[in-house]
mmCIF file of C-alpha atoms in Angstrom:
data_model
loop_
_atom_site.group_PDB
_atom_site.id
_atom_site.type_symbol
_atom_site.label_atom_id
_atom_site.label_comp_id
_atom_site.label_asym_id
_atom_site.label_seq_id
_atom_site.Cartn_x
_atom_site.Cartn_y
_atom_site.Cartn_z
ATOM 1 C CA MET A 113 10.307 70.517 -98.812
ATOM 2 C CA GLN A 114 12.630 73.554 -99.590
ATOM 3 C CA ARG A 115 16.480 72.115 -99.488
ATOM 4 C CA THR A 116 18.450 74.227 -96.860
ATOM 5 C CA LEU A 117 21.640 73.012 -97.491
ATOM 6 C CA PHE A 118 23.088 75.405 -99.836
ATOM 7 C CA ASP A 119 23.787 79.091 -99.520
ATOM 8 C CA GLN A 120 24.332 82.100 -101.698
ATOM 9 C CA GLU A 121 27.997 81.349 -102.517
ATOM 10 C CA HIS A 122 26.865 77.611 -103.725
ATOM 11 C CA ASP A 123 24.152 79.071 -105.777
ATOM 12 C CA SER A 124 26.555 81.364 -107.437
ATOM 13 C CA PHE A 125 28.998 78.332 -108.088
ATOM 14 C CA ARG A 126 26.018 76.417 -109.336
ATOM 15 C CA GLU A 127 25.356 79.095 -112.152
ATOM 16 C CA THR A 128 29.291 78.966 -112.874
ATOM 17 C CA VAL A 129 28.939 75.095 -113.339
ATOM 18 C CA ARG A 130 25.884 75.201 -115.520
ATOM 19 C CA THR A 131 27.249 77.874 -117.880
ATOM 20 C CA PHE A 132 30.461 75.694 -118.288
ATOM 21 C CA LEU A 133 28.330 72.716 -119.050
ATOM 22 C CA GLU A 134 26.227 74.421 -121.264
ATOM 23 C CA LYS A 135 29.003 75.763 -123.373
ATOM 24 C CA GLU A 136 31.796 73.167 -122.982
ATOM 25 C CA VAL A 137 30.226 69.926 -122.473
ATOM 26 C CA VAL A 138 26.392 69.487 -123.701
ATOM 27 C CA PRO A 139 27.107 70.191 -127.372
ATOM 28 C CA HIS A 140 29.816 67.691 -127.460
ATOM 29 C CA HIS A 141 28.875 64.912 -125.142
ATOM 30 C CA GLU A 142 27.186 62.779 -127.920
ATOM 31 C CA GLN A 143 30.290 62.780 -129.826
ATOM 32 C CA TRP A 144 32.497 62.126 -126.813
ATOM 33 C CA GLU A 145 30.113 58.865 -126.499
ATOM 34 C CA HIS A 146 31.065 57.609 -129.752
ATOM 35 C CA ASP A 147 34.696 58.327 -129.003
ATOM 36 C CA GLY A 148 34.763 56.848 -125.669
ATOM 37 C CA ILE A 149 36.784 59.232 -124.256
ATOM 38 C CA VAL A 150 36.494 63.242 -123.001
ATOM 39 C CA PRO A 151 39.222 65.451 -124.673
ATOM 40 C CA ARG A 152 41.700 66.706 -122.103
ATOM 41 C CA GLU A 153 40.941 70.282 -123.034
ATOM 42 C CA VAL A 154 37.840 69.889 -121.112
ATOM 43 C CA TRP A 155 39.699 69.523 -118.150
ATOM 44 C CA THR A 156 41.805 72.372 -118.406
ATOM 45 C CA ARG A 157 38.947 74.666 -119.334
ATOM 46 C CA ALA A 158 37.203 73.408 -115.989
ATOM 47 C CA GLY A 159 40.510 74.163 -114.014
ATOM 48 C CA GLU A 160 40.559 77.627 -115.533
ATOM 49 C CA LEU A 161 37.166 78.381 -113.837
ATOM 50 C CA GLY A 162 38.227 76.976 -110.559
ATOM 51 C CA LEU A 163 35.940 73.835 -110.852
ATOM 52 C CA LEU A 164 38.511 71.256 -110.114
ATOM 53 C CA GLY A 165 40.567 72.876 -107.162
ATOM 54 C CA PHE A 166 38.012 74.455 -104.993
ATOM 55 C CA MET A 167 39.036 72.192 -102.108
ATOM 56 C CA MET A 168 42.887 72.657 -102.421
ATOM 57 C CA PRO A 169 44.947 75.370 -100.478
ATOM 58 C CA GLU A 170 45.319 78.461 -101.884
ATOM 59 C CA GLU A 171 49.216 78.261 -102.013
ATOM 60 C CA PHE A 172 48.775 75.725 -104.914
ATOM 61 C CA GLY A 173 46.052 77.679 -106.883
ATOM 62 C CA GLY A 174 42.944 76.234 -105.216
ATOM 63 C CA GLY A 175 40.118 77.674 -103.671
ATOM 64 C CA GLY A 176 40.998 76.905 -100.045
ATOM 65 C CA VAL A 177 37.399 75.493 -99.424
ATOM 66 C CA SER A 178 37.088 72.321 -97.507
ATOM 67 C CA ASP A 179 33.124 72.123 -98.028
ATOM 68 C CA PHE A 180 31.708 69.270 -99.742
ATOM 69 C CA ARG A 181 28.674 71.139 -100.674
ATOM 70 C CA TYR A 182 30.541 72.481 -103.617
ATOM 71 C CA ASN A 183 31.466 68.969 -104.724
ATOM 72 C CA ALA A 184 27.805 67.958 -104.615
ATOM 73 C CA VAL A 185 26.737 70.853 -106.602
ATOM 74 C CA LEU A 186 29.168 69.946 -109.396
ATOM 75 C CA GLN A 187 28.157 66.322 -109.567
ATOM 76 C CA GLU A 188 24.214 67.206 -109.273
ATOM 77 C CA GLU A 189 24.852 69.447 -112.288
ATOM 78 C CA LEU A 190 26.958 66.942 -114.356
ATOM 79 C CA THR A 191 24.298 64.512 -113.721
ATOM 80 C CA ARG A 192 21.363 66.952 -114.741
ATOM 81 C CA VAL A 193 22.753 67.476 -118.170
ATOM 82 C CA GLY A 194 23.609 63.620 -118.607
ATOM 83 C CA ALA A 195 27.271 64.584 -118.727
ATOM 84 C CA SER A 196 28.260 60.894 -117.330
ATOM 85 C CA GLY A 197 31.730 60.689 -119.262
ATOM 86 C CA VAL A 198 33.135 63.592 -117.307
ATOM 87 C CA GLY A 199 35.209 61.904 -114.692
ATOM 88 C CA PHE A 200 35.360 64.856 -112.244
ATOM 89 C CA ALA A 201 33.959 63.390 -109.437
ATOM 90 C CA LEU A 202 37.035 60.802 -109.329
ATOM 91 C CA HIS A 203 39.504 63.778 -109.217
ATOM 92 C CA THR A 204 37.573 66.341 -107.362
ATOM 93 C CA ASP A 205 35.705 63.828 -104.499
ATOM 94 C CA LEU A 206 38.355 60.935 -104.240
ATOM 95 C CA VAL A 207 41.560 61.584 -105.236
ATOM 96 C CA SER A 208 41.765 65.063 -103.671
ATOM 97 C CA ALA A 209 40.744 63.515 -100.358
ATOM 98 C CA TYR A 210 43.843 61.482 -100.420
ATOM 99 C CA LEU A 211 46.222 64.119 -101.494
ATOM 100 C CA ILE A 212 44.788 66.506 -99.098
ATOM 101 C CA SER A 213 45.079 63.996 -96.106
ATOM 102 C CA TYR A 214 48.116 61.857 -96.898
ATOM 103 C CA ALA A 215 50.223 63.797 -99.533
ATOM 104 C CA THR A 216 53.522 65.251 -97.968
ATOM 105 C CA ASP A 217 54.510 68.940 -98.418
ATOM 106 C CA GLU A 218 57.015 67.952 -101.370
ATOM 107 C CA GLN A 219 54.210 65.728 -102.871
ATOM 108 C CA LYS A 220 51.742 68.746 -102.678
ATOM 109 C CA GLN A 221 54.320 71.066 -104.313
ATOM 110 C CA ARG A 222 54.903 68.556 -107.189
ATOM 111 C CA TRP A 223 51.229 67.513 -107.751
ATOM 112 C CA LEU A 224 48.564 69.966 -106.639
ATOM 113 C CA PRO A 225 49.056 73.093 -109.030
ATOM 114 C CA LYS A 226 48.486 70.756 -112.222
ATOM 115 C CA PHE A 227 45.683 68.977 -110.053
ATOM 116 C CA VAL A 228 43.861 72.574 -109.620
ATOM 117 C CA SER A 229 44.697 73.589 -113.368
ATOM 118 C CA GLY A 230 43.554 70.397 -114.982
ATOM 119 C CA GLU A 231 46.658 69.737 -116.685
ATOM 120 C CA MET A 232 46.945 66.726 -114.467
ATOM 121 C CA ILE A 233 44.242 64.060 -114.608
ATOM 122 C CA THR A 234 44.086 61.584 -111.618
ATOM 123 C CA ALA A 235 42.669 58.267 -110.906
ATOM 124 C CA ILE A 236 42.900 55.518 -108.286
ATOM 125 C CA ALA A 237 43.457 52.012 -108.828
ATOM 126 C CA MET A 238 41.883 49.460 -106.522
ATOM 127 C CA THR A 239 40.106 46.593 -108.679
ATOM 128 C CA GLU A 240 41.887 43.782 -109.969
ATOM 129 C CA PRO A 241 40.921 41.145 -112.505
ATOM 130 C CA GLY A 242 40.377 38.608 -110.014
ATOM 131 C CA THR A 243 39.544 41.020 -106.905
ATOM 132 C CA GLY A 244 36.723 43.373 -106.788
ATOM 133 C CA SER A 245 35.174 44.190 -103.347
ATOM 134 C CA ASP A 246 37.866 42.132 -101.451
ATOM 135 C CA LEU A 247 40.706 44.778 -101.322
ATOM 136 C CA GLN A 248 42.715 42.686 -98.668
ATOM 137 C CA GLY A 249 43.040 39.980 -101.804
ATOM 138 C CA ILE A 250 44.795 42.334 -104.092
ATOM 139 C CA LYS A 251 47.846 40.795 -106.002
ATOM 140 C CA THR A 252 49.613 43.808 -107.183
ATOM 141 C CA THR A 253 52.966 43.882 -105.530
ATOM 142 C CA ALA A 254 55.437 46.812 -104.596
ATOM 143 C CA VAL A 255 58.861 45.467 -103.550
ATOM 144 C CA ARG A 256 61.246 47.844 -101.902
ATOM 145 C CA GLU A 257 64.660 48.065 -103.713
ATOM 146 C CA GLY A 258 66.804 50.829 -102.606
ATOM 147 C CA ASP A 259 65.167 54.166 -103.151
ATOM 148 C CA HIS A 260 62.387 52.864 -105.212
ATOM 149 C CA TYR A 261 59.595 50.611 -105.199
ATOM 150 C CA VAL A 262 59.094 48.035 -108.107
ATOM 151 C CA VAL A 263 55.578 47.684 -108.956
ATOM 152 C CA ASN A 264 53.904 44.336 -110.791
ATOM 153 C CA GLY A 265 50.513 43.509 -111.299
ATOM 154 C CA SER A 266 47.399 44.807 -113.256
ATOM 155 C CA LYS A 267 44.265 46.555 -112.550
ATOM 156 C CA THR A 268 40.956 46.844 -114.400
ATOM 157 C CA PHE A 269 37.920 49.107 -114.549
ATOM 158 C CA ILE A 270 39.862 52.153 -113.835
ATOM 159 C CA SER A 271 37.839 55.209 -114.464
ATOM 160 C CA ASN A 272 39.992 58.039 -116.087
ATOM 161 C CA GLY A 273 42.323 54.996 -116.922
ATOM 162 C CA ILE A 274 43.430 56.357 -120.325
ATOM 163 C CA ASN A 275 43.678 60.265 -119.587
ATOM 164 C CA ALA A 276 45.173 59.601 -116.055
ATOM 165 C CA ASP A 277 48.690 61.175 -115.419
ATOM 166 C CA LEU A 278 48.750 60.329 -111.884
ATOM 167 C CA VAL A 279 47.504 57.000 -110.587
ATOM 168 C CA ILE A 280 47.165 56.059 -106.897
ATOM 169 C CA VAL A 281 47.697 52.259 -106.933
ATOM 170 C CA ALA A 282 46.975 49.907 -104.268
ATOM 171 C CA CYS A 283 49.643 47.563 -103.857
ATOM 172 C CA LYS A 284 51.001 44.837 -101.448
ATOM 173 C CA THR A 285 54.081 45.958 -99.887
ATOM 174 C CA ASP A 286 53.993 42.919 -97.522
ATOM 175 C CA PRO A 287 52.378 40.102 -99.017
ATOM 176 C CA ASP A 288 52.378 38.211 -95.706
ATOM 177 C CA ALA A 289 50.684 41.042 -93.539
ATOM 178 C CA GLY A 290 47.051 40.879 -94.598
ATOM 179 C CA ALA A 291 45.339 44.172 -94.470
ATOM 180 C CA MET A 292 48.460 45.612 -92.731
ATOM 181 C CA GLY A 293 50.458 44.866 -95.964
ATOM 182 C CA VAL A 294 48.616 47.286 -98.362
ATOM 183 C CA SER A 295 50.140 50.634 -99.363
ATOM 184 C CA LEU A 296 49.140 53.434 -101.775
ATOM 185 C CA ILE A 297 51.805 53.806 -104.388
ATOM 186 C CA VAL A 298 51.605 56.851 -106.968
ATOM 187 C CA VAL A 299 52.432 55.932 -110.527
ATOM 188 C CA GLU A 300 52.875 58.643 -113.050
ATOM 189 C CA ARG A 301 52.623 58.751 -116.678
ATOM 190 C CA GLY A 302 55.566 57.920 -118.708
ATOM 191 C CA MET A 303 57.237 55.609 -115.941
ATOM 192 C CA GLU A 304 58.879 52.811 -117.599
ATOM 193 C CA GLY A 305 56.796 49.614 -117.525
ATOM 194 C CA PHE A 306 53.437 51.437 -116.896
ATOM 195 C CA GLU A 307 51.077 50.622 -119.911
ATOM 196 C CA ARG A 308 47.458 51.015 -120.349
ATOM 197 C CA GLY A 309 45.333 48.304 -121.885
ATOM 198 C CA ARG A 310 42.003 48.558 -123.698
ATOM 199 C CA ASN A 311 39.737 51.591 -123.150
ATOM 200 C CA LEU A 312 36.650 49.187 -122.066
ATOM 201 C CA ASP A 313 33.497 48.935 -123.980
ATOM 202 C CA LYS A 314 30.830 49.445 -121.260
ATOM 203 C CA MET A 315 27.019 49.182 -121.172
ATOM 204 C CA GLY A 316 26.756 53.040 -120.239
ATOM 205 C CA LEU A 317 29.334 56.013 -119.285
ATOM 206 C CA LYS A 318 30.143 55.482 -122.730
ATOM 207 C CA ALA A 319 32.282 58.688 -122.929
ATOM 208 C CA GLN A 320 34.173 57.984 -119.642
ATOM 209 C CA ASP A 321 37.616 56.406 -120.299
ATOM 210 C CA THR A 322 37.455 53.250 -118.217
ATOM 211 C CA ALA A 323 40.854 51.143 -118.765
ATOM 212 C CA GLU A 324 42.960 48.093 -118.010
ATOM 213 C CA LEU A 325 46.458 49.023 -116.258
ATOM 214 C CA PHE A 326 49.654 47.011 -116.445
ATOM 215 C CA PHE A 327 52.657 47.389 -114.251
ATOM 216 C CA ASP A 328 55.749 45.510 -115.513
ATOM 217 C CA ASN A 329 58.611 45.970 -113.080
ATOM 218 C CA VAL A 330 57.736 49.898 -112.827
ATOM 219 C CA ARG A 331 60.413 51.426 -110.693
ATOM 220 C CA VAL A 332 58.678 54.140 -108.548
ATOM 221 C CA PRO A 333 60.817 56.569 -106.296
ATOM 222 C CA VAL A 334 59.787 55.754 -102.352
ATOM 223 C CA GLU A 335 59.002 59.613 -102.503
ATOM 224 C CA ASN A 336 55.772 58.338 -104.289
ATOM 225 C CA LEU A 337 54.445 56.367 -101.375
ATOM 226 C CA LEU A 338 51.202 58.195 -100.229
ATOM 227 C CA GLY A 339 50.734 58.098 -96.519
ATOM 228 C CA THR A 340 52.366 55.454 -94.309
ATOM 229 C CA GLU A 341 53.720 52.161 -95.561
ATOM 230 C CA GLY A 342 51.448 49.028 -94.537
ATOM 231 C CA HIS A 343 48.650 51.746 -93.724
ATOM 232 C CA GLY A 344 47.138 51.726 -97.278
ATOM 233 C CA PHE A 345 43.962 49.634 -96.551
ATOM 234 C CA ILE A 346 43.316 51.925 -93.460
ATOM 235 C CA HIS A 347 43.490 55.001 -95.707
ATOM 236 C CA LEU A 348 41.221 53.500 -98.154
ATOM 237 C CA MET A 349 38.543 52.781 -95.507
ATOM 238 C CA GLU A 350 39.007 56.261 -94.253
ATOM 239 C CA LYS A 351 37.951 57.524 -97.554
ATOM 240 C CA LEU A 352 35.414 55.205 -98.916
ATOM 241 C CA PRO A 353 32.654 56.864 -97.138
ATOM 242 C CA GLN A 354 33.260 60.129 -99.021
ATOM 243 C CA GLU A 355 33.448 57.978 -102.143
ATOM 244 C CA ARG A 356 30.007 56.429 -101.452
ATOM 245 C CA LEU A 357 28.323 59.862 -100.632
ATOM 246 C CA THR A 358 29.494 60.859 -103.934
ATOM 247 C CA ILE A 359 27.819 58.121 -105.591
ATOM 248 C CA SER A 360 24.568 58.629 -103.320
ATOM 249 C CA VAL A 361 24.881 62.523 -104.390
ATOM 250 C CA VAL A 362 24.776 61.185 -108.271
ATOM 251 C CA ALA A 363 21.923 58.789 -107.281
ATOM 252 C CA ALA A 364 19.589 61.140 -105.719
ATOM 253 C CA ALA A 365 20.505 63.840 -108.609
ATOM 254 C CA ALA A 366 19.629 61.088 -111.451
ATOM 255 C CA CYS A 367 16.456 60.169 -109.764
ATOM 256 C CA ARG A 368 15.400 63.812 -109.842
ATOM 257 C CA THR A 369 16.389 64.354 -113.461
ATOM 258 C CA MET A 370 14.550 60.875 -114.755
ATOM 259 C CA ILE A 371 11.328 62.195 -112.976
ATOM 260 C CA ASP A 372 11.495 65.513 -114.309
ATOM 261 C CA MET A 373 11.976 64.232 -117.971
ATOM 262 C CA THR A 374 9.284 61.586 -117.553
ATOM 263 C CA LEU A 375 6.674 64.078 -116.069
ATOM 264 C CA GLU A 376 7.462 66.416 -119.167
ATOM 265 C CA TYR A 377 6.802 63.449 -121.433
ATOM 266 C CA VAL A 378 3.570 61.966 -119.636
ATOM 267 C CA LYS A 379 1.961 65.414 -119.872
ATOM 268 C CA SER A 380 2.506 65.627 -123.521
ATOM 269 C CA ARG A 381 2.118 61.881 -124.900
ATOM 270 C CA LYS A 382 -1.406 60.967 -125.548
ATOM 271 C CA ALA A 383 -3.138 57.694 -125.493
ATOM 272 C CA PHE A 384 -6.842 57.037 -126.000
ATOM 273 C CA GLY A 385 -7.377 60.679 -126.423
ATOM 274 C CA LYS A 386 -5.807 62.065 -123.413
ATOM 275 C CA PRO A 387 -2.185 62.378 -121.833
ATOM 276 C CA ILE A 388 -1.000 59.336 -120.601
ATOM 277 C CA GLY A 389 -0.273 61.380 -117.016
ATOM 278 C CA SER A 390 -3.777 61.485 -116.456
ATOM 279 C CA PHE A 391 -4.161 57.911 -115.968
ATOM 280 C CA GLN A 392 -4.030 56.689 -112.311
ATOM 281 C CA ASN A 393 -1.195 54.084 -112.879
ATOM 282 C CA THR A 394 1.061 56.710 -114.336
ATOM 283 C CA ARG A 395 -0.056 59.105 -111.319
ATOM 284 C CA PHE A 396 0.671 56.633 -108.553
ATOM 285 C CA THR A 397 3.999 55.355 -110.135
ATOM 286 C CA LEU A 398 5.263 58.959 -110.298
ATOM 287 C CA ALA A 399 3.899 59.840 -106.796
ATOM 288 C CA GLU A 400 5.686 57.053 -105.385
ATOM 289 C CA LEU A 401 9.027 57.838 -107.369
ATOM 290 C CA GLU A 402 8.743 61.400 -106.227
ATOM 291 C CA THR A 403 8.106 60.787 -102.473
ATOM 292 C CA GLU A 404 11.239 58.471 -102.560
ATOM 293 C CA GLN A 405 13.386 60.830 -104.241
ATOM 294 C CA ARG A 406 12.425 63.618 -101.802
ATOM 295 C CA ILE A 407 13.066 61.239 -98.831
ATOM 296 C CA ALA A 408 16.521 60.252 -100.367
ATOM 297 C CA GLN A 409 17.387 63.786 -100.904
ATOM 298 C CA VAL A 410 16.952 64.619 -97.214
ATOM 299 C CA PHE A 411 19.401 61.729 -96.280
ATOM 300 C CA VAL A 412 21.857 62.738 -98.722
ATOM 301 C CA ASP A 413 21.826 66.221 -97.680
ATOM 302 C CA ARG A 414 22.238 65.237 -94.075
ATOM 303 C CA SER A 415 24.976 62.959 -95.023
ATOM 304 C CA ILE A 416 26.861 65.780 -96.611
ATOM 305 C CA GLU A 417 26.443 67.919 -93.668
ATOM 306 C CA GLU A 418 27.894 64.935 -91.231
ATOM 307 C CA LEU A 419 31.007 64.718 -93.949
ATOM 308 C CA ASN A 420 31.842 68.435 -93.351
ATOM 309 C CA ALA A 421 31.503 68.017 -89.663
ATOM 310 C CA GLY A 422 33.785 64.885 -89.860
ATOM 311 C CA THR A 423 31.242 62.619 -88.533
ATOM 312 C CA LEU A 424 29.641 60.654 -91.316
ATOM 313 C CA THR A 425 30.025 57.188 -90.254
ATOM 314 C CA ILE A 426 31.013 54.075 -92.356
ATOM 315 C CA GLU A 427 27.901 52.540 -91.797
ATOM 316 C CA ASP A 428 25.537 55.600 -92.722
ATOM 317 C CA ALA A 429 27.492 56.188 -95.996
ATOM 318 C CA ALA A 430 27.091 52.494 -97.155
ATOM 319 C CA ALA A 431 23.411 52.710 -96.053
ATOM 320 C CA GLY A 432 22.958 55.754 -98.183
ATOM 321 C CA LYS A 433 24.986 54.284 -101.088
ATOM 322 C CA TRP A 434 22.992 51.004 -101.268
ATOM 323 C CA TRP A 435 19.489 52.553 -100.578
ATOM 324 C CA THR A 436 19.823 55.338 -103.285
ATOM 325 C CA THR A 437 21.456 53.741 -105.802
ATOM 326 C CA GLU A 438 18.652 50.778 -105.673
ATOM 327 C CA LEU A 439 16.104 53.625 -105.976
ATOM 328 C CA GLN A 440 17.918 55.023 -109.003
ATOM 329 C CA LYS A 441 17.648 51.592 -110.598
ATOM 330 C CA LYS A 442 13.877 51.301 -109.578
ATOM 331 C CA THR A 443 13.337 54.706 -110.983
ATOM 332 C CA ALA A 444 15.093 54.265 -114.294
ATOM 333 C CA ASP A 445 13.180 51.283 -114.767
ATOM 334 C CA ALA A 446 9.690 52.837 -114.050
ATOM 335 C CA CYS A 447 10.428 55.873 -116.362
ATOM 336 C CA VAL A 448 11.744 53.888 -119.083
ATOM 337 C CA GLN A 449 8.249 51.905 -118.937
ATOM 338 C CA MET A 450 6.164 55.181 -118.903
ATOM 339 C CA HIS A 451 7.938 56.239 -122.243
ATOM 340 C CA GLY A 452 6.920 52.958 -123.622
ATOM 341 C CA GLY A 453 8.672 51.991 -127.060
ATOM 342 C CA TYR A 454 10.372 55.421 -127.171
ATOM 343 C CA GLY A 455 11.888 54.879 -123.887
ATOM 344 C CA TYR A 456 13.811 52.086 -125.566
ATOM 345 C CA MET A 457 15.422 54.078 -128.256
ATOM 346 C CA SER A 458 18.954 55.730 -127.866
ATOM 347 C CA GLU A 459 17.875 58.971 -129.149
ATOM 348 C CA TYR A 460 15.778 59.558 -125.701
ATOM 349 C CA PRO A 461 17.668 60.707 -122.897
ATOM 350 C CA ILE A 462 16.035 58.292 -120.648
ATOM 351 C CA SER A 463 17.405 55.600 -122.499
ATOM 352 C CA LYS A 464 20.953 56.637 -121.963
ATOM 353 C CA ALA A 465 20.102 57.523 -117.999
ATOM 354 C CA TYR A 466 18.697 53.729 -117.746
ATOM 355 C CA LEU A 467 22.101 52.532 -119.234
ATOM 356 C CA ASP A 468 24.093 54.933 -117.070
ATOM 357 C CA THR A 469 22.333 53.862 -113.866
ATOM 358 C CA ARG A 470 23.299 50.157 -113.858
ATOM 359 C CA ILE A 471 26.791 50.429 -112.727
ATOM 360 C CA GLN A 472 25.809 52.406 -109.509
ATOM 361 C CA THR A 473 24.924 49.583 -107.441
ATOM 362 C CA ILE A 474 28.206 47.951 -108.307
ATOM 363 C CA TYR A 475 31.249 50.209 -108.061
ATOM 364 C CA GLY A 476 32.120 51.857 -104.819
ATOM 365 C CA GLY A 477 31.178 48.684 -103.155
ATOM 366 C CA THR A 478 28.013 46.632 -104.227
ATOM 367 C CA THR A 479 24.787 46.688 -102.672
ATOM 368 C CA GLU A 480 25.437 43.332 -100.871
ATOM 369 C CA ILE A 481 28.741 44.607 -99.527
ATOM 370 C CA MET A 482 26.711 47.834 -98.304
ATOM 371 C CA LYS A 483 24.312 45.638 -96.555
ATOM 372 C CA GLU A 484 26.983 43.633 -95.040
ATOM 373 C CA ILE A 485 28.574 46.540 -93.583
ATOM 374 C CA VAL A 486 25.277 47.944 -91.821
ATOM 375 C CA GLY A 487 24.269 44.337 -90.891
ATOM 376 C CA ARG A 488 27.722 43.950 -88.979
ATOM 377 C CA SER A 489 27.208 47.345 -87.191
ATOM 378 C CA LEU A 490 24.183 45.935 -85.768
ATOM 379 C CA GLY A 491 26.175 43.255 -83.966
ATOM 380 C CA ILE A 492 24.682 40.425 -86.128
#
């Protein structure tokens, strides 16, 4: 089936993204995998091309285009070339949504121009060492003292954690109020008491900086409260469907990429005097994966349309997230198997794709939590 999601403007944007990636990312990504981080210069070059701020208002240097199809194009192209270390998705898909919806005019003046230019890299800090999917159980506190909040606590598994200049931190401003005691406090680079721990050594996503963050009596001006005090949990719930859709977009694109690279391999690799692609088991396996990828893509594309229309539900985003990422796991495993011993070799792209895949069913809400969300919507 021909995808009908995109129009000419999106196709032109895709060409811009592809050119940028081929020039600025692909030749260097292997080295970044060894380094464990992507240079900040990549962000500013992307900013110069308008790849980071197309959703931001024009008055702040952005493109003034609120259309998630552009976000999807960017993530699909990053996935296609295996640029799993380039943390643009967190910046353009997640943090942008919070800043557009909840930032005051004064905050937008301060933050958005550098957000768009790539001079300011952003992150969001929810997960804590003892708290994963249960956001109501966070322990990091922000106590109001005059014109400041005093933030204490720690976060872990924070993407863009080393590079980030602005971090949206989920804190308890009223520890006794449960979900209604959570607020979003923006902590900025250079604030006294804000420290970064290790750049964590991960199974995959090797070039993406993922860090521990520590807050020791960090005095944050009250002007850095994002949204309404006590409504942080609500703000998070409002934006999590978009985060989960981003993960689904990547999952569908990753399946497409892995199938394509495996098709190329099985057509050229021979066993018993003929290409392994000619064996019925190979054909049937790829036929199954191809069919499921096409079906997944239809659901993802429809979800993008729903998000643009403001009608994507929490349940649909959760359903898409768990199903597409589990399909990505299945596809990665099957494609490595069809590569045989070479699939286990790091020099083959399928090996890297396999390792990068594993986190997809965990972050943004585990598969189990996604099923719980869908199950509750059924009244059971």
